[in-house]
mmCIF file of C-alpha atoms in Angstrom:
data_model
loop_
_atom_site.group_PDB
_atom_site.id
_atom_site.type_symbol
_atom_site.label_atom_id
_atom_site.label_comp_id
_atom_site.label_asym_id
_atom_site.label_seq_id
_atom_site.Cartn_x
_atom_site.Cartn_y
_atom_site.Cartn_z
ATOM 1 C CA MET A 1 0.000 0.000 0.000
ATOM 2 C CA ALA A 2 1.406 3.384 -0.940
ATOM 3 C CA ILE A 3 1.969 5.787 1.949
ATOM 4 C CA PRO A 4 0.461 9.199 1.238
ATOM 5 C CA LYS A 5 2.995 11.917 0.821
ATOM 6 C CA GLY A 6 3.806 13.674 4.081
ATOM 7 C CA LEU A 7 2.414 10.959 6.417
ATOM 8 C CA GLU A 8 4.954 10.332 9.142
ATOM 9 C CA ILE A 9 5.934 6.894 10.377
ATOM 10 C CA ASN A 10 4.750 7.693 13.942
ATOM 11 C CA ASN A 11 1.245 8.285 12.646
ATOM 12 C CA ILE A 12 1.266 4.883 10.916
ATOM 13 C CA VAL A 13 2.325 3.143 14.146
ATOM 14 C CA GLY A 14 -0.364 4.964 16.098
ATOM 15 C CA LEU A 15 -3.003 3.937 13.574
ATOM 16 C CA PHE A 16 -2.105 0.256 13.867
ATOM 17 C CA LEU A 17 -2.077 0.469 17.676
ATOM 18 C CA LEU A 18 -5.587 1.934 17.684
ATOM 19 C CA LEU A 19 -6.818 -0.778 15.300
ATOM 20 C CA GLY A 20 -5.275 -3.463 17.540
ATOM 21 C CA ILE A 21 -6.915 -2.098 20.682
ATOM 22 C CA ALA A 22 -10.317 -1.946 18.952
ATOM 23 C CA ILE A 23 -10.038 -5.565 17.790
ATOM 24 C CA LEU A 24 -8.917 -6.768 21.232
ATOM 25 C CA SER A 25 -11.756 -4.890 22.939
ATOM 26 C CA SER A 26 -14.329 -6.460 20.644
ATOM 27 C CA LYS A 27 -12.953 -9.937 21.376
ATOM 28 C CA VAL A 28 -13.063 -9.391 25.155
ATOM 29 C CA ALA A 29 -16.633 -8.129 24.915
ATOM 30 C CA GLU A 30 -17.567 -11.199 22.903
ATOM 31 C CA CYS A 31 -16.199 -13.505 25.618
ATOM 32 C CA ALA A 32 -17.823 -11.593 28.481
ATOM 33 C CA PRO A 33 -21.071 -9.946 27.380
ATOM 34 C CA PHE A 34 -22.353 -9.513 30.951
ATOM 35 C CA GLY A 35 -20.220 -6.512 31.828
ATOM 36 C CA SER A 36 -17.389 -5.860 34.222
ATOM 37 C CA ARG A 37 -16.641 -5.661 37.927
ATOM 38 C CA ARG A 38 -13.941 -3.463 39.483
ATOM 39 C CA GLY A 39 -12.823 -2.638 35.940
ATOM 40 C CA LEU A 40 -12.174 -6.283 35.038
ATOM 41 C CA MET A 41 -14.255 -8.170 32.496
ATOM 42 C CA GLU A 42 -16.200 -11.127 33.883
ATOM 43 C CA THR A 43 -15.725 -14.512 32.365
ATOM 44 C CA VAL A 44 -19.102 -16.131 31.813
ATOM 45 C CA PHE A 45 -19.398 -19.865 32.409
ATOM 46 C CA ASP A 46 -22.572 -20.898 30.614
ATOM 47 C CA VAL A 47 -23.759 -24.326 31.800
ATOM 48 C CA THR A 48 -24.748 -25.240 28.231
ATOM 49 C CA LYS A 49 -21.091 -24.888 27.201
ATOM 50 C CA HIS A 50 -20.236 -27.559 29.770
ATOM 51 C CA GLY A 51 -22.776 -30.181 28.724
ATOM 52 C CA ALA A 52 -26.058 -29.024 30.292
ATOM 53 C CA ARG A 53 -29.066 -29.125 27.979
ATOM 54 C CA PRO A 54 -32.267 -27.058 28.164
ATOM 55 C CA ASP A 55 -34.283 -30.246 27.844
ATOM 56 C CA PRO A 56 -36.303 -31.442 30.885
ATOM 57 C CA THR A 57 -35.760 -35.080 29.839
ATOM 58 C CA ALA A 58 -31.953 -34.717 29.891
ATOM 59 C CA ASP A 59 -29.764 -34.899 33.005
ATOM 60 C CA SER A 60 -27.756 -31.668 33.281
ATOM 61 C CA THR A 61 -26.173 -32.381 36.675
ATOM 62 C CA ARG A 62 -22.661 -32.808 35.346
ATOM 63 C CA GLY A 63 -22.900 -29.714 33.153
ATOM 64 C CA PHE A 64 -23.921 -27.567 36.130
ATOM 65 C CA MET A 65 -21.121 -28.866 38.330
ATOM 66 C CA MET A 66 -18.466 -28.557 35.609
ATOM 67 C CA ALA A 67 -19.451 -24.947 34.925
ATOM 68 C CA TRP A 68 -19.239 -24.177 38.647
ATOM 69 C CA ARG A 69 -15.853 -25.870 38.982
ATOM 70 C CA ALA A 70 -14.400 -23.901 36.076
ATOM 71 C CA ALA A 71 -15.737 -20.621 37.479
ATOM 72 C CA CYS A 72 -14.644 -21.379 41.019
ATOM 73 C CA GLN A 73 -11.108 -22.260 39.941
ATOM 74 C CA SER A 74 -10.676 -19.291 37.593
ATOM 75 C CA THR A 75 -8.312 -16.452 38.416
ATOM 76 C CA GLY A 76 -10.550 -13.598 37.295
ATOM 77 C CA PRO A 77 -14.111 -12.443 38.066
ATOM 78 C CA ALA A 78 -16.559 -15.231 37.221
ATOM 79 C CA LYS A 79 -20.251 -15.742 36.588
ATOM 80 C CA VAL A 80 -22.086 -19.054 36.182
ATOM 81 C CA VAL A 81 -25.097 -18.586 33.927
ATOM 82 C CA ILE A 82 -28.092 -20.903 33.646
ATOM 83 C CA PRO A 83 -29.739 -19.446 30.539
ATOM 84 C CA PRO A 84 -33.447 -19.425 29.650
ATOM 85 C CA GLY A 85 -34.922 -22.901 29.182
ATOM 86 C CA THR A 86 -35.814 -25.851 31.375
ATOM 87 C CA PHE A 87 -33.033 -27.983 32.848
ATOM 88 C CA THR A 88 -33.193 -31.083 35.071
ATOM 89 C CA THR A 89 -30.586 -32.101 37.632
ATOM 90 C CA GLY A 90 -30.197 -34.559 40.469
ATOM 91 C CA GLU A 91 -27.985 -33.943 43.495
ATOM 92 C CA THR A 92 -25.859 -30.928 42.570
ATOM 93 C CA ILE A 93 -22.925 -29.699 44.677
ATOM 94 C CA PHE A 94 -21.230 -26.315 44.243
ATOM 95 C CA GLN A 95 -18.188 -26.601 46.474
ATOM 96 C CA GLY A 96 -15.402 -24.221 47.436
ATOM 97 C CA PRO A 97 -13.159 -22.688 48.442
ATOM 98 C CA CYS A 98 -12.766 -20.743 45.209
ATOM 99 C CA THR A 99 -9.760 -18.952 43.725
ATOM 100 C CA CYS A 100 -11.713 -16.396 41.687
ATOM 101 C CA PRO A 101 -12.210 -12.894 43.123
ATOM 102 C CA LYS A 102 -15.328 -12.296 45.196
ATOM 103 C CA PRO A 103 -18.160 -12.243 44.480
ATOM 104 C CA ILE A 104 -18.743 -15.273 42.298
ATOM 105 C CA ILE A 105 -22.172 -14.953 40.679
ATOM 106 C CA ILE A 106 -24.707 -17.657 39.883
ATOM 107 C CA GLU A 107 -27.293 -16.186 37.533
ATOM 108 C CA ILE A 108 -30.365 -18.384 37.154
ATOM 109 C CA GLN A 109 -32.368 -17.130 34.195
ATOM 110 C CA GLY A 110 -34.266 -20.303 33.316
ATOM 111 C CA THR A 111 -36.103 -23.035 35.228
ATOM 112 C CA VAL A 112 -34.303 -25.879 36.966
ATOM 113 C CA LEU A 113 -36.238 -29.042 37.799
ATOM 114 C CA SER A 114 -35.248 -31.470 40.527
ATOM 115 C CA ASN A 115 -35.124 -35.070 39.326
ATOM 116 C CA THR A 116 -38.057 -36.970 40.838
ATOM 117 C CA ASP A 117 -36.001 -40.128 41.487
ATOM 118 C CA ILE A 118 -35.412 -39.997 45.270
ATOM 119 C CA SER A 119 -32.608 -42.572 45.058
ATOM 120 C CA LEU A 120 -30.396 -39.936 43.390
ATOM 121 C CA TYR A 121 -30.170 -37.907 46.610
ATOM 122 C CA SER A 122 -27.779 -39.228 49.247
ATOM 123 C CA ARG A 123 -27.446 -36.078 51.389
ATOM 124 C CA ALA A 124 -31.020 -34.814 51.828
ATOM 125 C CA SER A 125 -30.266 -31.867 49.549
ATOM 126 C CA TRP A 126 -30.822 -31.100 45.882
ATOM 127 C CA ILE A 127 -28.504 -28.114 45.265
ATOM 128 C CA SER A 128 -25.913 -27.263 47.887
ATOM 129 C CA LEU A 129 -23.315 -24.513 48.242
ATOM 130 C CA GLU A 130 -20.478 -25.579 50.523
ATOM 131 C CA HIS A 131 -17.411 -23.781 51.901
ATOM 132 C CA VAL A 132 -17.873 -20.705 49.710
ATOM 133 C CA ASP A 133 -17.050 -17.119 50.633
ATOM 134 C CA GLY A 134 -18.778 -14.397 48.631
ATOM 135 C CA VAL A 135 -21.400 -15.894 46.316
ATOM 136 C CA VAL A 136 -24.377 -14.061 44.808
ATOM 137 C CA ILE A 137 -27.359 -16.036 43.492
ATOM 138 C CA THR A 138 -29.655 -13.955 41.322
ATOM 139 C CA GLY A 139 -31.326 -13.848 37.913
ATOM 140 C CA GLY A 140 -35.086 -14.155 38.414
ATOM 141 C CA GLY A 141 -35.205 -17.864 37.548
ATOM 142 C CA THR A 142 -36.988 -20.773 39.223
ATOM 143 C CA LEU A 143 -35.963 -23.816 41.256
ATOM 144 C CA ASN A 144 -38.778 -26.360 41.016
ATOM 145 C CA GLY A 145 -38.367 -29.293 43.408
ATOM 146 C CA GLN A 146 -41.255 -31.282 41.881
ATOM 147 C CA GLY A 147 -42.124 -32.316 45.406
ATOM 148 C CA ASN A 148 -45.627 -33.529 44.577
ATOM 149 C CA ALA A 149 -44.022 -36.754 43.330
ATOM 150 C CA SER A 150 -42.283 -37.279 46.693
ATOM 151 C CA TRP A 151 -44.485 -35.916 49.481
ATOM 152 C CA GLN A 152 -46.149 -39.294 49.933
ATOM 153 C CA TYR A 153 -42.804 -40.541 51.301
ATOM 154 C CA ALA A 154 -42.420 -37.767 53.883
ATOM 155 C CA ASP A 155 -41.837 -39.046 57.404
ATOM 156 C CA LYS A 156 -44.018 -37.003 59.717
ATOM 157 C CA SER A 157 -42.593 -38.748 62.810
ATOM 158 C CA GLY A 158 -39.148 -37.246 62.226
ATOM 159 C CA ASN A 159 -37.355 -40.565 62.680
ATOM 160 C CA SER A 160 -36.215 -40.969 59.077
ATOM 161 C CA PRO A 161 -33.998 -38.674 56.962
ATOM 162 C CA PRO A 162 -35.944 -35.724 55.567
ATOM 163 C CA LEU A 163 -36.721 -35.349 51.907
ATOM 164 C CA PRO A 164 -34.180 -33.240 49.976
ATOM 165 C CA THR A 165 -33.959 -29.507 50.594
ATOM 166 C CA SER A 166 -34.021 -27.529 47.350
ATOM 167 C CA LEU A 167 -31.084 -25.231 48.159
ATOM 168 C CA VAL A 168 -28.633 -25.435 51.070
ATOM 169 C CA PHE A 169 -26.070 -22.864 52.197
ATOM 170 C CA GLN A 170 -23.573 -24.933 54.204
ATOM 171 C CA THR A 171 -20.573 -23.124 55.718
ATOM 172 C CA VAL A 172 -21.085 -20.070 53.496
ATOM 173 C CA LYS A 173 -19.870 -16.550 54.270
ATOM 174 C CA SER A 174 -20.700 -13.039 53.062
ATOM 175 C CA SER A 175 -23.200 -14.210 50.448
ATOM 176 C CA SER A 176 -26.671 -13.407 49.172
ATOM 177 C CA ILE A 177 -29.637 -14.737 47.238
ATOM 178 C CA ASN A 178 -32.219 -12.469 45.640
ATOM 179 C CA GLY A 179 -34.919 -12.567 42.999
ATOM 180 C CA ILE A 180 -35.213 -16.369 42.856
ATOM 181 C CA ASN A 181 -38.483 -18.338 42.762
ATOM 182 C CA PHE A 182 -38.841 -21.615 44.660
ATOM 183 C CA VAL A 183 -41.659 -24.010 43.791
ATOM 184 C CA ASP A 184 -42.769 -27.294 45.403
ATOM 185 C CA SER A 185 -39.623 -28.392 47.219
ATOM 186 C CA LYS A 186 -39.466 -32.025 48.259
ATOM 187 C CA GLY A 187 -38.472 -30.895 51.739
ATOM 188 C CA VAL A 188 -37.344 -27.484 52.990
ATOM 189 C CA HIS A 189 -37.041 -24.885 50.228
ATOM 190 C CA LEU A 190 -33.997 -22.927 51.453
ATOM 191 C CA LYS A 191 -31.746 -23.936 54.350
ATOM 192 C CA VAL A 192 -28.924 -21.813 55.768
ATOM 193 C CA THR A 193 -26.661 -23.555 58.279
ATOM 194 C CA ASP A 194 -23.221 -23.088 59.812
ATOM 195 C CA SER A 195 -22.890 -19.775 57.961
ATOM 196 C CA ASN A 196 -22.525 -16.062 58.613
ATOM 197 C CA ASP A 197 -23.297 -12.711 57.002
ATOM 198 C CA ILE A 198 -26.065 -13.887 54.664
ATOM 199 C CA THR A 199 -28.720 -11.805 52.879
ATOM 200 C CA VAL A 200 -31.960 -13.272 51.515
ATOM 201 C CA SER A 201 -34.221 -10.834 49.690
ATOM 202 C CA LYS A 202 -37.033 -10.610 47.159
ATOM 203 C CA ILE A 203 -37.562 -14.343 46.840
ATOM 204 C CA LYS A 204 -40.855 -16.117 46.298
ATOM 205 C CA ILE A 205 -41.649 -19.553 47.721
ATOM 206 C CA THR A 206 -44.766 -21.431 46.625
ATOM 207 C CA ALA A 207 -46.054 -24.832 47.758
ATOM 208 C CA PRO A 208 -49.497 -26.173 48.734
ATOM 209 C CA ALA A 209 -50.726 -25.836 52.316
ATOM 210 C CA THR A 210 -50.934 -29.643 52.413
ATOM 211 C CA SER A 211 -47.282 -30.243 51.478
ATOM 212 C CA PRO A 212 -45.489 -31.889 54.456
ATOM 213 C CA ASN A 213 -42.312 -30.516 56.079
ATOM 214 C CA THR A 214 -41.788 -27.936 53.340
ATOM 215 C CA ASP A 215 -40.512 -25.022 55.427
ATOM 216 C CA GLY A 216 -39.855 -21.924 53.369
ATOM 217 C CA ILE A 217 -36.555 -20.937 54.992
ATOM 218 C CA HIS A 218 -34.816 -22.787 57.821
ATOM 219 C CA ILE A 219 -31.898 -21.143 59.645
ATOM 220 C CA SER A 220 -29.555 -22.880 62.096
ATOM 221 C CA GLU A 221 -26.067 -22.311 63.535
ATOM 222 C CA THR A 222 -25.844 -19.035 61.652
ATOM 223 C CA ILE A 223 -24.688 -15.575 62.731
ATOM 224 C CA ASN A 224 -25.918 -12.395 61.030
ATOM 225 C CA ILE A 225 -28.634 -13.095 58.470
ATOM 226 C CA ASN A 226 -31.174 -10.698 56.965
ATOM 227 C CA VAL A 227 -34.341 -12.095 55.373
ATOM 228 C CA THR A 228 -36.404 -9.350 53.768
ATOM 229 C CA ASP A 229 -39.054 -8.384 51.203
ATOM 230 C CA SER A 230 -40.266 -11.882 50.310
ATOM 231 C CA ASN A 231 -43.479 -13.857 49.793
ATOM 232 C CA ILE A 232 -43.683 -17.340 51.284
ATOM 233 C CA GLY A 233 -46.575 -19.777 51.053
ATOM 234 C CA THR A 234 -46.005 -23.388 51.988
ATOM 235 C CA GLY A 235 -47.098 -26.387 54.060
ATOM 236 C CA ASP A 236 -44.936 -25.764 57.133
ATOM 237 C CA ASP A 237 -43.217 -22.792 58.770
ATOM 238 C CA CYS A 238 -42.697 -19.879 56.411
ATOM 239 C CA ILE A 239 -39.464 -19.258 58.330
ATOM 240 C CA SER A 240 -38.075 -21.438 61.110
ATOM 241 C CA VAL A 241 -35.180 -20.337 63.304
ATOM 242 C CA GLY A 242 -33.229 -23.259 64.708
ATOM 243 C CA HIS A 243 -30.518 -23.614 67.330
ATOM 244 C CA GLY A 244 -27.186 -21.789 67.402
ATOM 245 C CA THR A 245 -28.472 -18.622 65.732
ATOM 246 C CA THR A 246 -27.523 -15.028 66.599
ATOM 247 C CA ASN A 247 -28.478 -11.689 65.032
ATOM 248 C CA ILE A 248 -31.419 -12.770 62.895
ATOM 249 C CA PHE A 249 -33.350 -9.965 61.203
ATOM 250 C CA VAL A 250 -36.594 -10.720 59.365
ATOM 251 C CA ASN A 251 -38.523 -7.865 57.751
ATOM 252 C CA ASN A 252 -41.421 -7.405 55.341
ATOM 253 C CA ILE A 253 -42.394 -11.038 54.843
ATOM 254 C CA HIS A 254 -45.820 -12.082 53.583
ATOM 255 C CA CYS A 255 -46.556 -15.542 54.990
ATOM 256 C CA GLY A 256 -49.463 -17.709 53.907
ATOM 257 C CA PRO A 257 -50.404 -20.423 53.713
ATOM 258 C CA GLY A 258 -48.092 -21.933 56.304
ATOM 259 C CA HIS A 259 -47.392 -22.366 60.003
ATOM 260 C CA GLY A 260 -46.151 -18.841 60.655
ATOM 261 C CA ILE A 261 -42.654 -17.652 61.592
ATOM 262 C CA SER A 262 -41.313 -19.901 64.324
ATOM 263 C CA ILE A 263 -38.349 -20.138 66.632
ATOM 264 C CA GLY A 264 -37.848 -23.872 66.955
ATOM 265 C CA SER A 265 -38.454 -26.605 67.334
ATOM 266 C CA LEU A 266 -35.638 -26.538 69.898
ATOM 267 C CA GLY A 267 -34.310 -29.128 72.304
ATOM 268 C CA LYS A 268 -34.665 -32.246 70.203
ATOM 269 C CA ARG A 269 -30.934 -33.047 70.255
ATOM 270 C CA PRO A 270 -28.521 -32.931 73.208
ATOM 271 C CA ASP A 271 -25.840 -30.747 71.583
ATOM 272 C CA GLU A 272 -27.974 -27.767 70.549
ATOM 273 C CA LYS A 273 -26.792 -24.184 71.155
ATOM 274 C CA ASP A 274 -28.517 -21.047 72.411
ATOM 275 C CA VAL A 275 -30.612 -18.699 70.290
ATOM 276 C CA THR A 276 -30.316 -14.952 70.815
ATOM 277 C CA LYS A 277 -31.108 -11.608 69.167
ATOM 278 C CA VAL A 278 -33.954 -12.500 66.816
ATOM 279 C CA TYR A 279 -35.885 -9.522 65.437
ATOM 280 C CA ILE A 280 -38.980 -10.196 63.324
ATOM 281 C CA LYS A 281 -40.668 -7.025 62.072
ATOM 282 C CA ASN A 282 -43.314 -5.768 59.666
ATOM 283 C CA CYS A 283 -44.687 -9.170 58.597
ATOM 284 C CA THR A 284 -48.147 -10.234 57.448
ATOM 285 C CA PHE A 285 -49.725 -13.632 58.127
ATOM 286 C CA HIS A 286 -52.634 -14.643 55.910
ATOM 287 C CA SER A 287 -54.732 -17.715 56.832
ATOM 288 C CA THR A 288 -51.825 -19.369 58.652
ATOM 289 C CA THR A 289 -52.094 -21.859 61.490
ATOM 290 C CA ASN A 290 -49.742 -19.730 63.612
ATOM 291 C CA GLY A 291 -48.360 -16.229 63.652
ATOM 292 C CA ALA A 292 -45.532 -15.528 66.098
ATOM 293 C CA ARG A 293 -44.528 -18.878 67.580
ATOM 294 C CA ILE A 294 -41.799 -20.350 69.802
ATOM 295 C CA LYS A 295 -41.772 -24.128 70.259
ATOM 296 C CA THR A 296 -39.537 -26.440 72.261
ATOM 297 C CA TYR A 297 -39.451 -30.176 72.770
ATOM 298 C CA MET A 298 -40.255 -31.946 76.000
ATOM 299 C CA ASP A 299 -37.368 -33.705 77.799
ATOM 300 C CA SER A 300 -34.738 -31.395 76.309
ATOM 301 C CA SER A 301 -31.211 -30.589 77.388
ATOM 302 C CA PRO A 302 -30.630 -27.138 78.990
ATOM 303 C CA LEU A 303 -30.758 -24.362 76.402
ATOM 304 C CA GLN A 304 -31.638 -20.659 76.331
ATOM 305 C CA VAL A 305 -33.610 -18.427 73.968
ATOM 306 C CA SER A 306 -33.261 -14.712 74.691
ATOM 307 C CA ASP A 307 -33.735 -11.228 73.254
ATOM 308 C CA VAL A 308 -36.538 -12.047 70.808
ATOM 309 C CA VAL A 309 -38.848 -9.427 69.298
ATOM 310 C CA TYR A 310 -41.948 -9.894 67.125
ATOM 311 C CA GLU A 311 -43.062 -6.385 66.175
ATOM 312 C CA ASP A 312 -45.489 -4.682 63.753
ATOM 313 C CA ILE A 313 -47.273 -7.883 62.797
ATOM 314 C CA VAL A 314 -50.529 -7.957 60.777
ATOM 315 C CA LEU A 315 -52.863 -10.951 61.124
ATOM 316 C CA GLU A 316 -55.484 -12.023 58.615
ATOM 317 C CA ASP A 317 -57.644 -14.912 59.851
ATOM 318 C CA VAL A 318 -54.802 -16.586 61.782
ATOM 319 C CA LYS A 319 -55.512 -19.545 64.071
ATOM 320 C CA ASN A 320 -52.855 -19.001 66.784
ATOM 321 C CA PRO A 321 -51.617 -15.407 66.551
ATOM 322 C CA ILE A 322 -49.215 -15.512 69.548
ATOM 323 C CA LEU A 323 -48.040 -18.887 70.761
ATOM 324 C CA ILE A 324 -45.352 -20.251 73.068
ATOM 325 C CA ASP A 325 -45.492 -24.042 73.155
ATOM 326 C CA GLN A 326 -42.924 -25.683 75.416
ATOM 327 C CA HIS A 327 -44.794 -28.976 75.465
ATOM 328 C CA TYR A 328 -44.200 -29.747 71.810
ATOM 329 C CA ASN A 329 -44.201 -33.481 71.040
ATOM 330 C CA SER A 330 -45.660 -34.147 74.497
ATOM 331 C CA LYS A 331 -47.304 -37.377 73.363
ATOM 332 C CA ASN A 332 -43.935 -39.112 73.255
ATOM 333 C CA LYS A 333 -42.175 -37.411 76.202
ATOM 334 C CA VAL A 334 -42.836 -37.055 79.929
ATOM 335 C CA GLU A 335 -40.036 -34.862 81.296
ATOM 336 C CA PRO A 336 -40.555 -31.098 80.855
ATOM 337 C CA SER A 337 -38.560 -28.917 78.507
ATOM 338 C CA LYS A 338 -35.385 -27.356 79.924
ATOM 339 C CA VAL A 339 -35.245 -24.628 77.279
ATOM 340 C CA LYS A 340 -35.245 -21.277 79.077
ATOM 341 C CA LEU A 341 -37.123 -18.418 77.368
ATOM 342 C CA LYS A 342 -36.062 -14.940 78.510
ATOM 343 C CA ASP A 343 -36.766 -11.394 77.273
ATOM 344 C CA ILE A 344 -39.438 -12.266 74.708
ATOM 345 C CA HIS A 345 -41.398 -9.339 73.247
ATOM 346 C CA PHE A 346 -44.628 -9.302 71.225
ATOM 347 C CA LYS A 347 -45.308 -5.684 70.172
ATOM 348 C CA ASN A 348 -47.912 -3.986 67.985
ATOM 349 C CA ILE A 349 -49.626 -7.136 66.772
ATOM 350 C CA ARG A 350 -53.009 -6.522 65.185
ATOM 351 C CA GLY A 351 -55.598 -8.164 62.962
ATOM 352 C CA THR A 352 -58.032 -11.070 63.046
ATOM 353 C CA THR A 353 -58.095 -14.639 64.342
ATOM 354 C CA ASN A 354 -60.388 -17.620 63.833
ATOM 355 C CA THR A 355 -59.837 -18.993 67.349
ATOM 356 C CA LYS A 356 -61.143 -17.773 70.701
ATOM 357 C CA ALA A 357 -57.718 -17.969 72.377
ATOM 358 C CA PRO A 358 -55.441 -15.569 70.471
ATOM 359 C CA VAL A 359 -52.599 -15.599 73.042
ATOM 360 C CA SER A 360 -51.258 -18.847 74.522
ATOM 361 C CA LEU A 361 -48.084 -18.814 76.591
ATOM 362 C CA ASN A 362 -47.539 -22.432 77.537
ATOM 363 C CA CYS A 363 -44.112 -22.367 79.195
ATOM 364 C CA SER A 364 -42.159 -25.123 80.905
ATOM 365 C CA GLU A 365 -42.566 -25.904 84.583
ATOM 366 C CA ALA A 366 -38.850 -26.801 84.700
ATOM 367 C CA ALA A 367 -37.731 -23.468 83.178
ATOM 368 C CA PRO A 368 -40.499 -20.860 83.427
ATOM 369 C CA CYS A 369 -40.489 -18.025 80.900
ATOM 370 C CA GLU A 370 -39.156 -14.692 82.164
ATOM 371 C CA GLY A 371 -39.662 -11.207 80.826
ATOM 372 C CA VAL A 372 -42.449 -11.923 78.346
ATOM 373 C CA GLU A 373 -43.888 -8.606 77.161
ATOM 374 C CA LEU A 374 -47.127 -8.081 75.248
ATOM 375 C CA ALA A 375 -47.578 -4.480 74.126
ATOM 376 C CA ASP A 376 -50.231 -2.893 71.913
ATOM 377 C CA ILE A 377 -52.076 -6.091 71.043
ATOM 378 C CA ASP A 378 -55.247 -5.520 68.972
ATOM 379 C CA ILE A 379 -56.791 -8.793 67.816
ATOM 380 C CA ALA A 380 -60.411 -9.249 66.751
ATOM 381 C CA PRO A 381 -62.417 -12.370 65.899
ATOM 382 C CA SER A 382 -62.993 -13.164 62.237
ATOM 383 C CA GLY A 383 -66.199 -14.534 60.757
ATOM 384 C CA THR A 384 -68.353 -16.308 63.344
ATOM 385 C CA THR A 385 -65.548 -16.953 65.834
ATOM 386 C CA GLY A 386 -67.294 -15.070 68.634
ATOM 387 C CA PRO A 387 -65.890 -13.204 71.648
ATOM 388 C CA LEU A 388 -62.205 -13.756 72.401
ATOM 389 C CA GLN A 389 -60.850 -15.148 75.654
ATOM 390 C CA GLY A 390 -58.063 -13.604 77.670
ATOM 391 C CA ALA A 391 -54.469 -14.696 77.362
ATOM 392 C CA THR A 392 -53.757 -18.241 78.476
ATOM 393 C CA CYS A 393 -50.554 -18.345 80.514
ATOM 394 C CA GLN A 394 -48.723 -21.209 82.169
ATOM 395 C CA ASN A 395 -45.377 -20.793 83.955
ATOM 396 C CA ALA A 396 -44.910 -17.388 82.321
ATOM 397 C CA LYS A 397 -43.923 -14.103 83.965
ATOM 398 C CA THR A 398 -45.655 -11.579 81.724
ATOM 399 C CA VAL A 399 -46.014 -7.820 81.415
ATOM 400 C CA PHE A 400 -48.807 -6.170 79.413
ATOM 401 C CA ASN A 401 -48.036 -2.659 78.114
ATOM 402 C CA GLY A 402 -49.753 -0.115 75.899
ATOM 403 C CA LYS A 403 -53.254 -0.574 74.585
ATOM 404 C CA THR A 404 -54.531 -4.152 74.321
ATOM 405 C CA ASN A 405 -57.920 -5.746 73.839
ATOM 406 C CA VAL A 406 -56.715 -9.166 75.055
ATOM 407 C CA PRO A 407 -57.157 -9.488 78.830
ATOM 408 C CA ALA A 408 -53.963 -10.154 80.775
ATOM 409 C CA CYS A 409 -53.132 -13.529 82.243
ATOM 410 C CA LYS A 410 -54.922 -14.341 85.455
#
């Protein structure tokens, strides 16, 4: 090519450098179309590039796990993408620790179905995150446990292993899940255990009221977790707080159908740890069997639950709005519960109930409840329920504050 007269060699070099940068930039964008983080381009690990198929009759378990492994072991920012379509997997494990910079993102855009063959699940979990620090699950997609094919095998006695949980956070730190839909889990929908600094927000959980042991969210042995802005309807507790938990914040949850938001059951096993600093605020219960509930097993080892607040709660046709039950599973046990309840507060709870006894504080004779406060309680009967009775209290030291239309314990 002839060089135009007067064009200097430095200008030619500059031109080629600019062309090279433009070509390189286009190639990087092609490899990572989902943007950048901290100025570095993300590498996208699409599960379909690792063998997963958007075909509900195909098993995509290996493709999911291979995509995760590649992302986890990468040296740059990474995102695992489950694109639009319907995928089926069996037991799927996303395990760390990871070498990629935090956060590692799992973006669920499509629908993932849980294989209905129960023999494929050896660990009572469908999808599990283990030993990961800094993971974000997002994308607006759906995890469908197809539990209606398995609920007939649920063990209501609690003596056999539970049916698989849809998603488990096990030993996870500084992580979040938002914008995900859960449908018809075989067992619990989302379980967080042995973890810390977790955020759960804007999720939707849907299962029939008749589905057994399908808690929406179960939390145990976890420190610092926020659960906010979510809709949960299921066949068991919308949220259950288990042993060993500290700094639990629950806000703006719509619960129904379900068994309410419960602390417990506690005291079933001898090595359980205390529960403290649980704050449940601004929640609505619609046609649930319970509202604010604490339950402990009979014949338990010593344990303490303290600094618990249920506040700004709205009730819509709820059977047991405020309930402490320390004689849970009393048909099979004789010795009283040794779980000590202390500094328990029920504040600004209002709405309707379909039972005549809206407040039942049934505490243990071996460890009476101390510092139970009921403040600004305004509960009315729904339908043809009739006049409400006063609070029923057993082994409970209570204080009634503010305005309340439920007579104090005698």
